[in-house]
Short mmCIF file of C-alpha atoms in Angstrom, two decimals:
data_model
loop_
_atom_site.label_atom_id
_atom_site.label_comp_id
_atom_site.label_asym_id
_atom_site.label_seq_id
_atom_site.Cartn_x
_atom_site.Cartn_y
_atom_site.Cartn_z
CA MET U 1 -0.20 -0.09 0.40
CA PRO U 2 1.16 3.45 -0.66
CA ARG U 3 1.80 5.48 2.62
CA GLU U 4 -0.68 8.40 1.11
CA VAL U 5 -2.13 9.39 -2.20
CA ASP U 6 -2.33 12.89 -3.23
CA TYR U 7 -4.57 14.60 -5.81
CA PHE U 8 -4.35 17.58 -7.92
CA LEU U 9 -6.25 19.40 -10.85
CA SER U 10 -5.32 21.66 -13.59
CA SER U 11 -6.92 23.69 -16.12
CA ASP U 12 -3.94 23.83 -18.50
CA GLY U 13 -2.06 20.73 -17.75
CA LYS U 14 1.01 22.69 -16.27
CA LYS U 15 -0.20 24.53 -13.15
CA PHE U 16 -1.79 21.51 -10.64
CA ARG U 17 -3.75 22.47 -7.02
CA HIS U 18 -3.20 20.49 -4.29
CA ILE U 19 -7.21 19.20 -3.57
CA VAL U 20 -6.45 16.44 -0.98
CA THR U 21 -4.33 14.04 0.47
CA VAL U 22 -5.72 10.72 1.58
CA ASP U 23 -3.65 8.70 4.20
CA ASN U 24 -3.19 4.96 4.36
CA PRO U 25 -5.29 3.62 7.18
CA VAL U 26 -4.02 0.02 6.93
CA SER U 27 -1.49 -1.15 9.30
CA ASP U 28 2.04 -1.92 7.45
CA THR U 29 2.16 -4.98 9.57
CA ASP U 30 -1.35 -6.44 8.09
CA GLU U 31 -0.49 -9.12 5.83
CA ALA U 32 -3.69 -10.07 5.06
CA ILE U 33 -4.78 -9.56 1.12
CA THR U 34 -6.42 -6.21 1.31
CA VAL U 35 -7.90 -4.17 -1.39
CA HIS U 36 -8.42 -0.54 -0.37
CA GLU U 37 -10.00 2.23 -2.03
CA PHE U 38 -8.12 5.93 -1.76
CA SER U 39 -10.88 8.14 -2.19
CA SER U 40 -12.13 11.50 -0.91
CA ALA U 41 -15.42 13.58 -1.39
CA ILE U 42 -14.25 16.73 -2.59
CA LYS U 43 -16.37 20.13 -3.89
CA LYS U 44 -17.38 19.99 -7.27
CA GLN U 45 -15.43 21.63 -9.92
CA SER U 46 -13.90 21.95 -13.35
CA ALA U 47 -10.43 20.42 -14.59
CA ARG U 48 -9.39 19.04 -17.39
CA TYR U 49 -6.24 17.47 -15.91
CA ILE U 50 -5.99 15.02 -12.97
CA LYS U 51 -2.79 14.12 -11.28
CA ILE U 52 -2.64 11.44 -9.02
CA LYS U 53 0.40 10.98 -6.94
CA ALA U 54 0.74 7.63 -4.44
CA THR U 55 3.69 7.84 -2.29
CA ASN U 56 5.69 4.44 -2.31
CA TYR U 57 6.52 2.71 1.27
CA GLY U 58 9.82 2.98 0.28
CA LYS U 59 12.57 -0.03 1.46
CA LEU U 60 11.06 -3.17 2.91
CA PRO U 61 11.13 -3.44 6.59
CA ALA U 62 13.04 -6.35 8.18
CA TRP U 63 9.97 -8.14 9.26
CA HIS U 64 9.09 -8.31 5.54
CA ALA U 65 9.76 -11.28 3.45
CA GLY U 66 11.51 -9.03 1.13
CA LYS U 67 13.35 -6.80 3.53
CA GLY U 68 15.71 -4.25 2.11
CA GLY U 69 13.91 -4.37 -1.08
CA ASP U 70 12.12 -1.75 -2.74
CA ALA U 71 8.44 -1.92 -2.26
CA PHE U 72 5.97 -1.91 -5.43
CA LEU U 73 2.79 -0.23 -5.74
CA PHE U 74 0.16 -1.67 -8.06
CA VAL U 75 -3.03 0.44 -9.17
CA ASP U 76 -5.88 -1.15 -11.51
CA GLU U 77 -8.65 1.21 -11.40
CA VAL U 78 -8.40 5.44 -11.50
CA THR U 79 -12.38 6.47 -11.26
CA VAL U 80 -13.48 10.06 -11.66
CA GLU U 81 -17.34 11.40 -11.45
#
């Protein structure tokens, strides 16, 4: 899981404004297979571009099977309403 996910909006694709940060509520030591939706309700606004930045965990801790290696992030769906 990412440590947090930041959302940004832009009208021109160059100047992005930060909208919200969604923190990860899942414990680092939770070994269960988990799917978590990093979402947030925001006020209605218009934008042409969306930037999503998921902050990686970084190096895996000593208790993890892949200790010392780099953590991976897998994203399979982005929904915008």
